[in-house]
GROMACS .gro file of C-alpha atoms in nm:
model
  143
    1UNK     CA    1   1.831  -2.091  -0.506
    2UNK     CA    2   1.955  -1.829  -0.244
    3UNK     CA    3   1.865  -1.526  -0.441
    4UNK     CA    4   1.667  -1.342  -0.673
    5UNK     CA    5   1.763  -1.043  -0.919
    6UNK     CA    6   1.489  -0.829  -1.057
    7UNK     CA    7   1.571  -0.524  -1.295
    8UNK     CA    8   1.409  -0.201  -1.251
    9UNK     CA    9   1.245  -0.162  -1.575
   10UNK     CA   10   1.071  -0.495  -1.527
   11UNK     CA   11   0.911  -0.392  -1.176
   12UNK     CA   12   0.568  -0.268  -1.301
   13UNK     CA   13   0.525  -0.559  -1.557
   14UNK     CA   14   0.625  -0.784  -1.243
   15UNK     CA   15   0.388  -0.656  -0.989
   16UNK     CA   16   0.092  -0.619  -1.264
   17UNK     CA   17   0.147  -1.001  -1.353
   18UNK     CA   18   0.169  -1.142  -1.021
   19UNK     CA   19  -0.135  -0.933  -0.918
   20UNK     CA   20  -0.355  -1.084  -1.147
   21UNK     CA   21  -0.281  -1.429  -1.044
   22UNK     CA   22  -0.565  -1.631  -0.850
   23UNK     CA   23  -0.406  -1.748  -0.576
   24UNK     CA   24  -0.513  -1.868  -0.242
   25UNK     CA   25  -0.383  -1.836   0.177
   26UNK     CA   26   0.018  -1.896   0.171
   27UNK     CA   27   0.080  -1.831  -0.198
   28UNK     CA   28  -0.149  -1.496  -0.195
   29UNK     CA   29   0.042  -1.414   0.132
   30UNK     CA   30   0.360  -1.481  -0.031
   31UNK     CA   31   0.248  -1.255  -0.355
   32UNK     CA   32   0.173  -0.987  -0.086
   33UNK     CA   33   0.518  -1.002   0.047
   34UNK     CA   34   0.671  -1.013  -0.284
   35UNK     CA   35   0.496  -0.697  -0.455
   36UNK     CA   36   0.503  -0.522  -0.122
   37UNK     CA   37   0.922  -0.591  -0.170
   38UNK     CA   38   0.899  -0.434  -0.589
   39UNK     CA   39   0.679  -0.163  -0.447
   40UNK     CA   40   0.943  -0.051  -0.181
   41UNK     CA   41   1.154  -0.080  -0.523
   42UNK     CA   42   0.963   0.156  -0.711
   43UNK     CA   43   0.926   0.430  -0.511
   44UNK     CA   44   1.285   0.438  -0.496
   45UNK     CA   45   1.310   0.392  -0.881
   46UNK     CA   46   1.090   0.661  -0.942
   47UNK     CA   47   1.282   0.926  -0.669
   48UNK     CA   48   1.610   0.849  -0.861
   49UNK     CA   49   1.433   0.893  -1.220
   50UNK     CA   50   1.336   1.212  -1.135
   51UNK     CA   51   1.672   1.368  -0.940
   52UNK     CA   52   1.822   1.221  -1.264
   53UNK     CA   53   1.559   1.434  -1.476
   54UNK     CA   54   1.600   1.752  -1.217
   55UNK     CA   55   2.003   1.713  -1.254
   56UNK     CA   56   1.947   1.727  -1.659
   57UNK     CA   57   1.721   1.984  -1.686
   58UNK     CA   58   1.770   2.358  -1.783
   59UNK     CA   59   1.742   2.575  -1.456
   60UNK     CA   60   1.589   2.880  -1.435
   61UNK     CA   61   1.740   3.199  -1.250
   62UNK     CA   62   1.642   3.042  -0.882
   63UNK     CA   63   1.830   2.701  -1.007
   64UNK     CA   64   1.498   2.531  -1.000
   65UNK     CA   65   1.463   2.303  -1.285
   66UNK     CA   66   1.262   2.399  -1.623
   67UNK     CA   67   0.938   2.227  -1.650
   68UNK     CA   68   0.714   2.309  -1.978
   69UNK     CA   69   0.378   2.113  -1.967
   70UNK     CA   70   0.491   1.903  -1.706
   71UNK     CA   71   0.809   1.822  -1.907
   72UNK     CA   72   1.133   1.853  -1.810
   73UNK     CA   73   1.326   2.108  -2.040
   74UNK     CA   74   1.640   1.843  -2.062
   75UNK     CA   75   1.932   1.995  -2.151
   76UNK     CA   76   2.113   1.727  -2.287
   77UNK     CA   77   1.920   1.426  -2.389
   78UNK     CA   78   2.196   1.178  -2.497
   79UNK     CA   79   2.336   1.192  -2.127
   80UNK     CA   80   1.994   1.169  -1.979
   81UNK     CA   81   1.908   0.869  -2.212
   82UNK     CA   82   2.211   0.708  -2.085
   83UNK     CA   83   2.170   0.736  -1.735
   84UNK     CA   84   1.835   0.656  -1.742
   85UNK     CA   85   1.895   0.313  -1.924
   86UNK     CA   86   2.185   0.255  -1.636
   87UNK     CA   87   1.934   0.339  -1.417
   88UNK     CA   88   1.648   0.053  -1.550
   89UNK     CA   89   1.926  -0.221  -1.593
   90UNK     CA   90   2.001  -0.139  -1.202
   91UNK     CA   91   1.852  -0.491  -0.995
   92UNK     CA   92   1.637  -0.552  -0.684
   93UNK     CA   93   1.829  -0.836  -0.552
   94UNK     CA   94   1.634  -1.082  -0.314
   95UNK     CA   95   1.832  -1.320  -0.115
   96UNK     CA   96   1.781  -1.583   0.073
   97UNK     CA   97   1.762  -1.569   0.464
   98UNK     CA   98   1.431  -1.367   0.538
   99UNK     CA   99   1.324  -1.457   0.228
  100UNK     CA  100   1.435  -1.800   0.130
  101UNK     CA  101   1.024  -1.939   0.178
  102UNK     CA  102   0.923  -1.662  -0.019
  103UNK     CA  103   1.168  -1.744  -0.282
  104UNK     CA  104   1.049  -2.110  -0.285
  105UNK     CA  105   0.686  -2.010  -0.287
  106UNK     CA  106   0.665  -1.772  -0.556
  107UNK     CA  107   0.880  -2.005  -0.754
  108UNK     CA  108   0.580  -2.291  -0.698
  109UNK     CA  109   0.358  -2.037  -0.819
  110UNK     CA  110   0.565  -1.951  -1.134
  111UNK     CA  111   0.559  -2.359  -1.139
  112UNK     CA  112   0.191  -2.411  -1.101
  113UNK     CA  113   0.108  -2.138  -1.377
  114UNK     CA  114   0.338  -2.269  -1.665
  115UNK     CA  115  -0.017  -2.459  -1.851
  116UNK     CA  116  -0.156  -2.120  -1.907
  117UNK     CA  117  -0.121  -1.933  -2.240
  118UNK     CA  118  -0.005  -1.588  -2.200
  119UNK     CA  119   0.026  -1.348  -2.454
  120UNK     CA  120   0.262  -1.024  -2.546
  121UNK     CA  121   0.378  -0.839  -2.218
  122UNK     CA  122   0.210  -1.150  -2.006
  123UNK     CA  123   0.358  -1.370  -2.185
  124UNK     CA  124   0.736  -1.182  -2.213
  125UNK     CA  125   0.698  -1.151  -1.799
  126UNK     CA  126   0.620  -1.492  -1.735
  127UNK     CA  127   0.954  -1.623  -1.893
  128UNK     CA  128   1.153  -1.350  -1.720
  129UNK     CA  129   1.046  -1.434  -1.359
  130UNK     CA  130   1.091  -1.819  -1.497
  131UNK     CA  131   1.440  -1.758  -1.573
  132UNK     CA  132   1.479  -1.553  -1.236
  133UNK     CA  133   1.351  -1.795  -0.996
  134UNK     CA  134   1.509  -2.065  -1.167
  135UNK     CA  135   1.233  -2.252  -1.238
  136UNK     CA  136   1.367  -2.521  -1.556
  137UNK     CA  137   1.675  -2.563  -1.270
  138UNK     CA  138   1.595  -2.896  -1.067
  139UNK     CA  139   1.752  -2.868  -0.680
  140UNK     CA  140   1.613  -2.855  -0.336
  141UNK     CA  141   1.380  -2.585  -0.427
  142UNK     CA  142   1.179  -2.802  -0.673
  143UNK     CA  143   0.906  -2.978  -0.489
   0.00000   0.00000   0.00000
C-alpha cells in the first residue's frame, strides 16, 4: 500500500478519532505525524473555504466582501454550494516514500482497534480510514 487518499470533509472527523485513541511510544508517535499531516491539511482547507466565500459574496463600495453577523452576504448560493462540495471531495493524498512506516503503522493501529464498538460519527470514521488504509486487503503491509 504506497498511498493514502483522505477527503477534505473527513479531516476533522479523522483527526478527532485518531486523537482519542490510547496509544503508546511508536504508534502515538506515528498518530502525531499523521494528524500533524491533516492539520497542515486544514489550514489550507479552511484558507480556500473562505477565498471561495470572499469570491461569492456581495462587495461593498471598497470591494471588500459583505459580512452581516459574521455571515457572508453570498450572492449566489447555488454556485457557492457547488464549489464548496468540489472543494470537500478535494483529497490529501499520502504516499509512500517518507511516509511508507507511517502508512504501515497507522494501518496496525486501524488493525488493533477493529474489537471495539463504535458508534454514529466513530463508528462511520472507523470504516472510512479502514477502507483507506486498506486494511481487509492482505499484502506486505499486513503483519
Amino acid at each position: 500500500m504506497a498511498k493514502v487518499e483522505i477527503e477534505n470533509q473527513k479531516l476533522i472527523p479523522t483527526v478527532n478519532f485518531m486523537y482519542n485513541l490510547k496509544l503508546a511510544r511508536k504508534q502515538s508517535r506515528f498518530r502525531r505525524h499523521f494528524i500533524n499531516l491533516l492539520n497542515e491539511r486544514l489550514k489550507r482547507y479552511e484558507d480556500d473555504r473562505k477565498e471561495l466565500l470572499e469570491e461569492h459574496a456581495n462587495k461593498d463600495a471598497d470591494g471588500k466582501p459583505i459580512i452581516n453577523d459574521n455571515q457572508y452576504d453570498i450572492k449566489d448560493m447555488a454556485a457557492l454550494d457547488k464549489d464548496l462540495k468540489e472543494l470537500n471531495k478535494e483529497k490529501l493524498v499520502i504516499e509512500g516514500g517518507d511516509n511508507r512506516e507511517m502508512i504501515r503503522t497507522i494501518k496496525q493501529v486501524l488493525i488493533k482497534f477493529e474489537n471495539e464498538e463504535y458508534e454514529g460519527q466513530e463508528s462511520e470514521i472507523y470504516d472510512y480510514l479502514c477502507e483507506q488504509f486498506k486494511v481487509d486487503e492482505e499484502g506486505e503491509d499486513n503483519e
